[in-house]
Short mmCIF file of C-alpha atoms and ligand atoms in Angstrom, two decimals:
data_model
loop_
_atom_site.label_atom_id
_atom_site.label_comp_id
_atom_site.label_asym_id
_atom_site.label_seq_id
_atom_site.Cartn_x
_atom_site.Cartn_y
_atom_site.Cartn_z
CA UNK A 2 117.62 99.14 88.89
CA UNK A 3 118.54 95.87 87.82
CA UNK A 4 122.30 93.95 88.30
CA UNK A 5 123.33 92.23 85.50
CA UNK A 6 124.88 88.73 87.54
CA UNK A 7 127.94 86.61 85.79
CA UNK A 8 125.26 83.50 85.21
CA UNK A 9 123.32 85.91 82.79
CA UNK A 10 120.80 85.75 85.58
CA UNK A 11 118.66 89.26 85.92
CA UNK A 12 118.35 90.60 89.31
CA UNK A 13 116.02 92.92 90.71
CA UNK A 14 117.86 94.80 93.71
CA UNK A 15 118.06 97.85 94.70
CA UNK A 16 121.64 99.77 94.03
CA UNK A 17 121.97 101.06 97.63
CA UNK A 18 121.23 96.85 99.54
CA UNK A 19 123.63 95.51 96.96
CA UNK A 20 126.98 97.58 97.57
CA UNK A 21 128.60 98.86 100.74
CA UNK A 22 129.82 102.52 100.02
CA UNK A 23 132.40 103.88 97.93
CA UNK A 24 132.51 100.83 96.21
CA UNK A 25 132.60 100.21 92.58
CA UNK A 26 128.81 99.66 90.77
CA UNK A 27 127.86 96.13 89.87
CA UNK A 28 130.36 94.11 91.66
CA UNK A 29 130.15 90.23 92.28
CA UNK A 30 132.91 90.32 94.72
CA UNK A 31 133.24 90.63 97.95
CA UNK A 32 133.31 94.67 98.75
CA UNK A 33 135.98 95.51 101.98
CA UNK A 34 132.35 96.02 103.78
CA UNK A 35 131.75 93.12 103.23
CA UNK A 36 134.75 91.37 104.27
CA UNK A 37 134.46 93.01 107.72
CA UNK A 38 132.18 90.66 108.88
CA UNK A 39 132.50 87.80 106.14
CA UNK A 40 135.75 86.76 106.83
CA UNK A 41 134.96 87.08 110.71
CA UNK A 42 133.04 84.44 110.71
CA UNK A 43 133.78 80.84 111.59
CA UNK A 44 132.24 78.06 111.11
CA UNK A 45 134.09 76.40 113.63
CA UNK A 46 132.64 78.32 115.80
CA UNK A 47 129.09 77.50 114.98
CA UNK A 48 129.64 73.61 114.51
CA UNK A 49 130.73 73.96 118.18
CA UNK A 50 127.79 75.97 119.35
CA UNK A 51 125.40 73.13 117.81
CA UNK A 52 127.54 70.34 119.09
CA UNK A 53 127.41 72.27 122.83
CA UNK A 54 122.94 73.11 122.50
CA UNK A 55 122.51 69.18 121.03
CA UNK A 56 123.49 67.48 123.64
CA UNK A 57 119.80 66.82 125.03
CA UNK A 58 116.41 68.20 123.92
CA UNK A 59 115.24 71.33 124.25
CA UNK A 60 111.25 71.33 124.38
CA UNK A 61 109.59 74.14 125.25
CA UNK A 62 108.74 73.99 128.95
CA UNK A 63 112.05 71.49 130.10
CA UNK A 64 114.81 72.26 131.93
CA UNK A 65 116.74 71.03 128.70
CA UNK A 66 115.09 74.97 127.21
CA UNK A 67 116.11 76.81 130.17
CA UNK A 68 119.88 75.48 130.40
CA UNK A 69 119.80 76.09 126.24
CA UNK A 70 118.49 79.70 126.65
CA UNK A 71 120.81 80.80 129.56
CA UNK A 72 123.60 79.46 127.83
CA UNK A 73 122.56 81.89 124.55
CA UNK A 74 122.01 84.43 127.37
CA UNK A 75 125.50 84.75 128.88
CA UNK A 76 127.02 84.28 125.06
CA UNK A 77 125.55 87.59 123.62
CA UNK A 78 126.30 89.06 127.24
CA UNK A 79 129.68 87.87 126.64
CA UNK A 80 129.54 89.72 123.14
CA UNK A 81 128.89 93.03 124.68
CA UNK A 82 125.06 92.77 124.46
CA UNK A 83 122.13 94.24 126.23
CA UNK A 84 120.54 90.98 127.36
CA UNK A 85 116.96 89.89 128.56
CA UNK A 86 115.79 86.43 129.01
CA UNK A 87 111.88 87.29 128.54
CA UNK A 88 109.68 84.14 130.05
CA UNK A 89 105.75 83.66 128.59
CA UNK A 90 103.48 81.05 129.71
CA UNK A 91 102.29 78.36 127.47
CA UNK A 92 99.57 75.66 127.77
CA UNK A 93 101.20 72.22 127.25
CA UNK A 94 99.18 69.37 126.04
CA UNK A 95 99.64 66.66 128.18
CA UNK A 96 99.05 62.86 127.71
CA UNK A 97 100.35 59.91 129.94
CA UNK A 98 98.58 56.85 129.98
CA UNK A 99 95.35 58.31 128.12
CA UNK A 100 92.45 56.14 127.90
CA UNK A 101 88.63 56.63 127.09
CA UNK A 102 85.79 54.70 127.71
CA UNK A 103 82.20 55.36 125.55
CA UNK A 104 79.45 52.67 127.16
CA UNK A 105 76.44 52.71 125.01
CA UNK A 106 73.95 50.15 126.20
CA UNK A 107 76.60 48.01 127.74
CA UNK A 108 78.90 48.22 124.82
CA UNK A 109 82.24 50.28 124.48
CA UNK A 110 82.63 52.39 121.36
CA UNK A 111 86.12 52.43 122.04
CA UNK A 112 86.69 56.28 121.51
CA UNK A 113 90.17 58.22 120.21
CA UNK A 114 90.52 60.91 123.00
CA UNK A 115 90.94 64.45 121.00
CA UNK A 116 94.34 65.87 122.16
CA UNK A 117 93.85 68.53 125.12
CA UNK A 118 90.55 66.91 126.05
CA UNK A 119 89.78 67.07 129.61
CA UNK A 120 90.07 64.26 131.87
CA UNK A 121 86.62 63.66 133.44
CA UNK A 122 83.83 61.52 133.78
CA UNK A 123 80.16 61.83 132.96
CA UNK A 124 77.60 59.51 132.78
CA UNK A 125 74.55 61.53 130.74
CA UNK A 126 72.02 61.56 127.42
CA UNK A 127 73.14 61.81 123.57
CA UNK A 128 71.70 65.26 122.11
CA UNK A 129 72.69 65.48 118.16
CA UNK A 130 74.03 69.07 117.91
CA UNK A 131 74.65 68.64 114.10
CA UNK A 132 78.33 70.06 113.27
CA UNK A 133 78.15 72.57 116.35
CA UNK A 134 77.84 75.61 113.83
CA UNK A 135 77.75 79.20 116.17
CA UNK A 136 73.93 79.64 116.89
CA UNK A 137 72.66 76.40 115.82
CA UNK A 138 73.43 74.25 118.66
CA UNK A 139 70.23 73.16 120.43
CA UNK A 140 69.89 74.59 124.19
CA UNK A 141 68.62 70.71 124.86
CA UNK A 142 72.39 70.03 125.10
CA UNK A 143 72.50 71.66 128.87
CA UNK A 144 73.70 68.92 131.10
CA UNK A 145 74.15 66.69 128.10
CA UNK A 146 76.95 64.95 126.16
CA UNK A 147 76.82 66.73 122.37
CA UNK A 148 76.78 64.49 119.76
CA UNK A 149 78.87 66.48 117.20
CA UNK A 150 79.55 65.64 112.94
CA UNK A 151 83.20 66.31 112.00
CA UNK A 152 82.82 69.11 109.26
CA UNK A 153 82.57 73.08 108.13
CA UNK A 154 83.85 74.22 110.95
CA UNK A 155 87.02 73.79 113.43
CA UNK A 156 87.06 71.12 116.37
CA UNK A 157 87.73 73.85 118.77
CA UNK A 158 85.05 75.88 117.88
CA UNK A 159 82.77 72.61 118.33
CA UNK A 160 83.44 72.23 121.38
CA UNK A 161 83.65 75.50 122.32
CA UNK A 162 79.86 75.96 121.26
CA UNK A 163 78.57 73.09 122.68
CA UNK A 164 80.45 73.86 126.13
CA UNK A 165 78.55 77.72 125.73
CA UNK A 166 75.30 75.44 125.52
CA UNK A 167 76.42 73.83 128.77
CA UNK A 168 77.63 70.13 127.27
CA UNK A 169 79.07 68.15 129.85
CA UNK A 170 80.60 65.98 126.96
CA UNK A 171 81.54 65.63 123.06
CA UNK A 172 81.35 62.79 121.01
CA UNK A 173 82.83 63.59 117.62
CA UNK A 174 82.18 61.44 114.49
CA UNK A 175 84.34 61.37 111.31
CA UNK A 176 82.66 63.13 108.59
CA UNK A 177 84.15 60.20 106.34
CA UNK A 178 85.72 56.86 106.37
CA UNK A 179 86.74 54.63 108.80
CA UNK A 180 89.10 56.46 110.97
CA UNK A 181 88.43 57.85 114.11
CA UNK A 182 91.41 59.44 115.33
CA UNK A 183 90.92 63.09 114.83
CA UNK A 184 89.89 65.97 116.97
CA UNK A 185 91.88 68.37 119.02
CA UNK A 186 90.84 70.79 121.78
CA UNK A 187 92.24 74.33 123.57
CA UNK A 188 92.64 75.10 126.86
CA UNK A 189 90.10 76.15 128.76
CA UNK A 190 87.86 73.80 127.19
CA UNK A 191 87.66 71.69 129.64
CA UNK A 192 84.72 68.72 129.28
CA UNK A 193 85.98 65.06 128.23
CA UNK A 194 86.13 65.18 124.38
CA UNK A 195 86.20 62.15 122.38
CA UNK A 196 85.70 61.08 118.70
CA UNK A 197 83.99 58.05 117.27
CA UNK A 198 84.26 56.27 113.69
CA UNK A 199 81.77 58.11 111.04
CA UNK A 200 79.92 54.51 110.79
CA UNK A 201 79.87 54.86 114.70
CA UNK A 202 78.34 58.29 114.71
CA UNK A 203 75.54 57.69 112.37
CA UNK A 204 74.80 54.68 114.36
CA UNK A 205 74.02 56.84 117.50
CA UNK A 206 72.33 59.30 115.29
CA UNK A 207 69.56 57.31 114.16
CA UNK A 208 69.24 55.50 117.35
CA UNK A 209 68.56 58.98 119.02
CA UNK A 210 65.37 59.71 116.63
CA UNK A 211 64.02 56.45 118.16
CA UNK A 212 64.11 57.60 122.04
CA UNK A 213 67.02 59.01 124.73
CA UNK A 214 70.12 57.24 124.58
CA UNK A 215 72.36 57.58 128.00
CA UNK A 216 76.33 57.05 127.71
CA UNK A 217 79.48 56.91 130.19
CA UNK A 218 82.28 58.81 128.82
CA UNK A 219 85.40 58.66 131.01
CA UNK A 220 88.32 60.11 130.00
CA UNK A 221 92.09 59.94 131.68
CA UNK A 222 94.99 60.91 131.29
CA UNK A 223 94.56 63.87 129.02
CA UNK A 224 94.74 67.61 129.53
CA UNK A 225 96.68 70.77 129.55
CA UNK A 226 99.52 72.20 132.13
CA UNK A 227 100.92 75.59 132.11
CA UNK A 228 104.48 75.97 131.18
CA UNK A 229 106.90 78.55 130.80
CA UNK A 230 109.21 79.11 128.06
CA UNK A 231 111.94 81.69 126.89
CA UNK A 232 112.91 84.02 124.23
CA UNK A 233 116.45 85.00 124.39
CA UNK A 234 117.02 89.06 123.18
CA UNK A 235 120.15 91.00 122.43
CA UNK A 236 120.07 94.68 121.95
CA UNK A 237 123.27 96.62 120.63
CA UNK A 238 122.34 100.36 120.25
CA UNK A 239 123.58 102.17 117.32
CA UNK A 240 126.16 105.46 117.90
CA UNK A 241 124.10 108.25 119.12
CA UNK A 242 125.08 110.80 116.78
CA UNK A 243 125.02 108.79 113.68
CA UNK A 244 121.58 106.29 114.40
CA UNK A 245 119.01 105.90 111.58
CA UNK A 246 115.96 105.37 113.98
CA UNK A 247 115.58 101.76 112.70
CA UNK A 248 116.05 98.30 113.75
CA UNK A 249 117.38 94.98 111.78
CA UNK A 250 116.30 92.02 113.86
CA UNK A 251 118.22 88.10 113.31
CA UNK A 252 116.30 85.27 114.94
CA UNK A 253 116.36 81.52 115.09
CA UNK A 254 114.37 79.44 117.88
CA UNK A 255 116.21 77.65 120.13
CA UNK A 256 113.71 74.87 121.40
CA UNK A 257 113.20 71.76 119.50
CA UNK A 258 110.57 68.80 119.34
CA UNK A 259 110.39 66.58 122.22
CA UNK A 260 113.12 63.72 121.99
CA UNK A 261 114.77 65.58 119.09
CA UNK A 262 118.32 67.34 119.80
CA UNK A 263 117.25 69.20 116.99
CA UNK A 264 120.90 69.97 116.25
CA UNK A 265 119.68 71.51 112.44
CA UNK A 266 116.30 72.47 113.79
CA UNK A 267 117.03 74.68 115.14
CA UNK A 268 120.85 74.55 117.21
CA UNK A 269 121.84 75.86 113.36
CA UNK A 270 119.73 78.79 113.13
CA UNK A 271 121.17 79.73 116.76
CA UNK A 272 124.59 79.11 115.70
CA UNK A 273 124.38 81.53 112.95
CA UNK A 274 122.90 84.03 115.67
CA UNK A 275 125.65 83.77 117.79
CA UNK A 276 128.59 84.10 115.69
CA UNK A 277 126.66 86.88 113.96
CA UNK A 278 125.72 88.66 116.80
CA UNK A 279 129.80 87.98 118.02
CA UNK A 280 131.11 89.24 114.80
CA UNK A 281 129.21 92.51 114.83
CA UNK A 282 129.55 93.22 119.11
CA UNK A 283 132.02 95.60 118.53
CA UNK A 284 131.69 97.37 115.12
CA UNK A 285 130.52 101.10 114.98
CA UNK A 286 126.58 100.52 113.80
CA UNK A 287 123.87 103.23 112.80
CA UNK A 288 121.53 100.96 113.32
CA UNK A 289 120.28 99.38 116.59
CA UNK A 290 120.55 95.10 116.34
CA UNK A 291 118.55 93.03 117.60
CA UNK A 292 119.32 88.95 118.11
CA UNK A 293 116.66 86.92 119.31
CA UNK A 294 115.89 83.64 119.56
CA UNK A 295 112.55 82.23 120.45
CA UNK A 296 111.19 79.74 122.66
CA UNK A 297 108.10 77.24 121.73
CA UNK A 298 108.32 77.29 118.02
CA UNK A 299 107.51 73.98 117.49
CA UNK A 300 104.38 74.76 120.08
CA UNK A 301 103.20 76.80 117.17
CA UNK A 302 105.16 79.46 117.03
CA UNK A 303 104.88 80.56 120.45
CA UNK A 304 108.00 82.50 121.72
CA UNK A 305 107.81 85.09 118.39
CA UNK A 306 103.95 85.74 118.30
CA UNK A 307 104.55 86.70 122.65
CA UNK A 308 107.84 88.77 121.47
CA UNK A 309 105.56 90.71 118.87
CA UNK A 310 103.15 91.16 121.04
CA UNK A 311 105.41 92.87 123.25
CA UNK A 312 106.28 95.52 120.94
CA UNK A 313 104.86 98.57 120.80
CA UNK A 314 103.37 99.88 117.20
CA UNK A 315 106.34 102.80 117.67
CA UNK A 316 109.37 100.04 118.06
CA UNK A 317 107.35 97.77 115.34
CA UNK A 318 107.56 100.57 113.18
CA UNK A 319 111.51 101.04 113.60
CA UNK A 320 111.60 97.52 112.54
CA UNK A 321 112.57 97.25 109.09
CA UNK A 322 113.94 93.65 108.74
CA UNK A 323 113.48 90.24 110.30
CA UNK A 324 115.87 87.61 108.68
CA UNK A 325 114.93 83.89 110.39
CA UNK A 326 117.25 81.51 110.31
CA UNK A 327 115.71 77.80 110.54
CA UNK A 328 117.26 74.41 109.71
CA UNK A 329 120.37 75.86 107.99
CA UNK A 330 122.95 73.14 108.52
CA UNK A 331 122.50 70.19 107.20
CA UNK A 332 124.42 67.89 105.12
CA UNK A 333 121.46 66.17 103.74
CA UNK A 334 119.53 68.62 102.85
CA UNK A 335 118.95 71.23 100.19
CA UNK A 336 119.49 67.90 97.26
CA UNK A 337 121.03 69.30 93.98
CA UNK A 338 118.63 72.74 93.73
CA UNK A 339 120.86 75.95 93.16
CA UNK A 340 121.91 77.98 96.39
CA UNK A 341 123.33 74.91 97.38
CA UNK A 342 119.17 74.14 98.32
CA UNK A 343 119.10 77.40 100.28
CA UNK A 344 116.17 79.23 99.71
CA UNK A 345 114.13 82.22 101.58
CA UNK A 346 110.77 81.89 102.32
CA UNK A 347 108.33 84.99 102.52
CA UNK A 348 104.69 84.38 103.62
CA UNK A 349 103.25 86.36 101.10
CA UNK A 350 105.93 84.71 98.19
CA UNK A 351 106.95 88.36 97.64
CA UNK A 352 110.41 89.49 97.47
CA UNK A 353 111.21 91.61 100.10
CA UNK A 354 113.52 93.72 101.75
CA UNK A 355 115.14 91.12 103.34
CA UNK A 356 115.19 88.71 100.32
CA UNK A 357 116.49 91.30 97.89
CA UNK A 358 119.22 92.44 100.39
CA UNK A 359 120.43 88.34 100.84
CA UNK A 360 119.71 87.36 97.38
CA UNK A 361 122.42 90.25 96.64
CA UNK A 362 124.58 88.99 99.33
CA UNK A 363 124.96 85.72 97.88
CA UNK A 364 126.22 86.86 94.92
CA UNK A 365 129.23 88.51 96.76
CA UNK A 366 129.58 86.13 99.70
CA UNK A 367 131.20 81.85 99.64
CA UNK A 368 127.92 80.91 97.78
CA UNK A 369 128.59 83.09 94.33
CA UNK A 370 125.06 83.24 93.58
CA UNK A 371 121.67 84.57 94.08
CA UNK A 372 119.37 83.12 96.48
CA UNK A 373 115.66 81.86 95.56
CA UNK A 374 112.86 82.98 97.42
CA UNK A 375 109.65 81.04 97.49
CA UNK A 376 106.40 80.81 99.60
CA UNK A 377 106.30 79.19 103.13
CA UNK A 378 105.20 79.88 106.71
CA UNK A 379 106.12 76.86 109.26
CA UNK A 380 108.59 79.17 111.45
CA UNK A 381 109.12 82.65 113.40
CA UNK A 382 108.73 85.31 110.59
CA UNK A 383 104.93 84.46 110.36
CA UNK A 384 104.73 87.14 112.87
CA UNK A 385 106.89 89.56 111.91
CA UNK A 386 105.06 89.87 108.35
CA UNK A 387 101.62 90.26 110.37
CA UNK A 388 103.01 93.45 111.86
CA UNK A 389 103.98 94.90 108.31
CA UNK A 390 107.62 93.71 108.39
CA UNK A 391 109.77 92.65 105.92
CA UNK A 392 110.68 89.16 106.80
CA UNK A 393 111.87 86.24 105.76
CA UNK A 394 113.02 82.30 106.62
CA UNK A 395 116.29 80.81 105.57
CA UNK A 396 116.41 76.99 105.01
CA UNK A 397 117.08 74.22 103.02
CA UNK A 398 114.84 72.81 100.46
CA UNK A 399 114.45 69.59 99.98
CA UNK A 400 114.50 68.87 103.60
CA UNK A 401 116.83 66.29 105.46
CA UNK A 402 115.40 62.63 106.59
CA UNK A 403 116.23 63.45 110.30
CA UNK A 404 113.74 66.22 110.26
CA UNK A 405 112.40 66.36 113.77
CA UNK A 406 113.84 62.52 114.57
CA UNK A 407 115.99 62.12 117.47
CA UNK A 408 118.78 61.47 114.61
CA UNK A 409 118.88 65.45 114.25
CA UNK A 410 122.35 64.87 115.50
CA UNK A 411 125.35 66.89 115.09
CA UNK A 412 127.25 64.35 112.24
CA UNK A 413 124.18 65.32 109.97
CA UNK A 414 125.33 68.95 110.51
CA UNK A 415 128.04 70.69 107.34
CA UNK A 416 129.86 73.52 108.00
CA UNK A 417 130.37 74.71 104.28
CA UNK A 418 126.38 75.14 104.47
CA UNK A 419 126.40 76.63 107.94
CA UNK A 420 129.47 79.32 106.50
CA UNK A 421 127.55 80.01 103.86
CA UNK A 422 123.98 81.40 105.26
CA UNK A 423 125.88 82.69 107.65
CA UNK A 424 128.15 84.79 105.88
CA UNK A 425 124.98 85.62 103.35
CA UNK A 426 122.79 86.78 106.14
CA UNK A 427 125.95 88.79 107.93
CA UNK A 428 126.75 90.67 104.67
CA UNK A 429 122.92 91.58 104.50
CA UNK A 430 122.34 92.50 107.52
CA UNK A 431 125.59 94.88 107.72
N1 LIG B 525 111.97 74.23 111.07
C1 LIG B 525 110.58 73.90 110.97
C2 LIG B 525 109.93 74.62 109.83
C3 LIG B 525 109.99 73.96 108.50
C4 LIG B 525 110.04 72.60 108.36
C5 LIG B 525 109.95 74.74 107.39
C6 LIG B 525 110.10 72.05 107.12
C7 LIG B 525 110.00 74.20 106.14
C8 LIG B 525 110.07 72.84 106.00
C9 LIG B 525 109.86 74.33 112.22
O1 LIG B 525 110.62 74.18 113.37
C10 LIG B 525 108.60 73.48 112.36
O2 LIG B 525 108.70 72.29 112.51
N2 LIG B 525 107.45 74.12 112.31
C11 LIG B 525 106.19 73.46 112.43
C12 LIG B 525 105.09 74.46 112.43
C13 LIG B 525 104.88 75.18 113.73
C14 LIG B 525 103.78 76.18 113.56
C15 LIG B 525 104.57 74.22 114.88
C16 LIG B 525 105.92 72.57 111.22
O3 LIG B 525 106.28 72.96 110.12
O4 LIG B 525 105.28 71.54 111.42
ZN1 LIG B 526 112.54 74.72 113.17
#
């Protein structure tokens, strides 16, 4: 059915996610289900959590995660909550003091070492391996350094094909310009990997036809460590005699870039958690809740592909809602767009479960109208949708300055936009 909103605006919802029961059809206001958690919440409350988390950094991997995550830990335990800090192991890029040194017939080259290259040092023959397509790498590069053209396919699986040949080395070249700072690598790939200008590369490439070319390549400095970082989850089981067999999860990720408090991205999004998951701890529920918030985000999205992957297809099946909460606090964000800026992001652009059920809500809720939903991956409901789940991420559009500077600090942070989202996603959710 459609709701016919105040602004004229048409809105595609469902009757049965837009009103709590017993209540009147079509309202804009605030239904008495809703007001059991809306006017619960405080944003007080969250402004302190974010002041509390952004006090240092919390990269995946650092103490700084840890001491964030057990303090998230003992506030949903303090809630009422079935808690589990769940660890997962991560491969951490790591560069101090990198250097690289290409010596072609006396002369350095003066290579970019790809991030996650291995530290090593070889001293071998140039074999052109073209762009290090699968199954077209020459078996002449066994014991040799590949000479590789950026190009059609990833860097990783470069280097992963020449290593299957048995390179000892890589020497990338641009595919164009002048610039010769590109390349990255994976772990477990582990032969020095460095990339040269594309005038560079065509260079050795021509001088190869002529006869065999030997280079040093010595790289330091560069590799990968194994880390371990956290998801935080709180369970709250629904009453056994009255429980619909499904799930609604609320997540934000708690670690942010290195250097960054990262008191919007993503001490918000936790906030909102919190007070959430404190605002529903004791209310009769026929639905089991689940809070989470995920380590190694900013790795690439770490902490919430290792929590999917822990679920089996029966519990991923109960799941019928993931609403992610990222970068929902700032004052300098979200310009003059309607919503205040907030908008919900789907991976597909679709509307959703989720999006139709908090779209509704902010008609009812502080905002007093519907929220946008657009296209957008970048955070933790990436994979949620790849197991079939209706998901989306809350945030701000146009995004604040600060964005993952170490002036993510809590005087950027608003409450009024923190109350908001918070009170639209609680009034969903519920
Ligand atoms: N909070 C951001 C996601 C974001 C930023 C969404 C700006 C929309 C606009 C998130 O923490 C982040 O920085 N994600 C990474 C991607 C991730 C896979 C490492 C990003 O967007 O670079
Ligand atoms: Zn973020």
């Amino acid at each position: 059915m459609s709701v016919l909103l105040t602004a004229g605006l048409v809105l595609s919802v469902n009757a049965a996610y837009a009103q709590g029961p017993g209540e009147a059809p079509n309202s804009n206001a605030a239904s008495a289900f809703d007001n059991k958690i809306i006017k619960k919440i405080s944003a007080d409350n969250m402004y302190n959590t974010i002041a509390l988390l952004s006090k240092e950094p919390r990269t995946a991997g650092t103490p700084g995660e840890l001491k964030g995550a057990q303090y998230i830990k003992g506030q949903f335990e303090k809630y009422g909550y079935e808690t589990e800090l769940q660890p997962f192991a991560f491969y951490d890029v790591v560069r101090t003091n990198v250097s690289g040194v290409l010596e072609i017939g006396g002369q350095d080259l003066k290579p970019y070492v790809f991030s996650g290259s291995f530290s090593g040092e070889v001293t071998a023959e140039v074999v052109n391996a073209g762009k290090a397509i699968l199954g077209t790498v020459p078996d002449a590069v066994k014991g040799k350094i590949a000479l590789v053209e950026r190009g059609d396919n990833t860097f990783v699986d470069k280097v992963k094909n020449v290593i299957e040949k048995g390179a000892v080395g890589v020497i990338l070249y641009n595919n164009t310009g002048t610039a010769n700072n590109v390349g990255v690598a994976d772990p477990g790939q582990n032969i020095p990997a460095v990339t040269v200008t594309r005038a560079q590369g065509t260079t050795l490439a021509e001088q190869l036809k002529s006869g065999p070319v030997t280079a040093h390549l010595k790289v330091t400095g560069s590799g990968y460590k194994v880390g371990t970082s956290y998801n935080v989850i709180a369970k709250m089981k629904p009453n056994k005699n009255k429980d619909t067999g499904q799930i609604v999860m609320v997540g934000a990720h708690h670690d942010s870039v290195p250097g960054g408090p990262g008191a919007n991205d993503d001490a918000s999004g936790v906030s909102a958690v919190l007070e959430l998951a404190r605002v529903m701890g004791n209310m009769p529920i026929d639905t089991e809740l689940r809070f989470v918030t995920f380590g190694s985000e900013e790795k690439g999205l770490l902490g919430s592909y290792h929590y999917a992957s822990t679920l089996s297809d029966t519990e991923a099946d109960k799941i019928v809602a993931h609403f992610q909460m990222d970068m929902i606090g700032s004052k300098d964000a979200g310009g003059d767009n309607k919503a205040n800026g907030l908008i919900m992001y789907t991976i597909d652009g679709k509307k959703n479960l989720v999006t139709d059920l908090a779209s509704a809500a902010g008609v009812r809720t502080a905002m007093g109208e519907a929220v946008p939903y657009g296209q957008l991956g970048r955070s933790d409901h990436q994979p949620f949708h790849e197991l079939g789940i209706p998901a989306a991420l809350f945030i701000h559009s146009p995004l604040e300055p600060w964005y993952h500077t170490p002036a993510d600090t809590i005087d950027k942070i608003d409450k009024n936009k923190l109350q908001e989202t918070a009170e639209i996603v609680g009034a969903a959710v519920y």
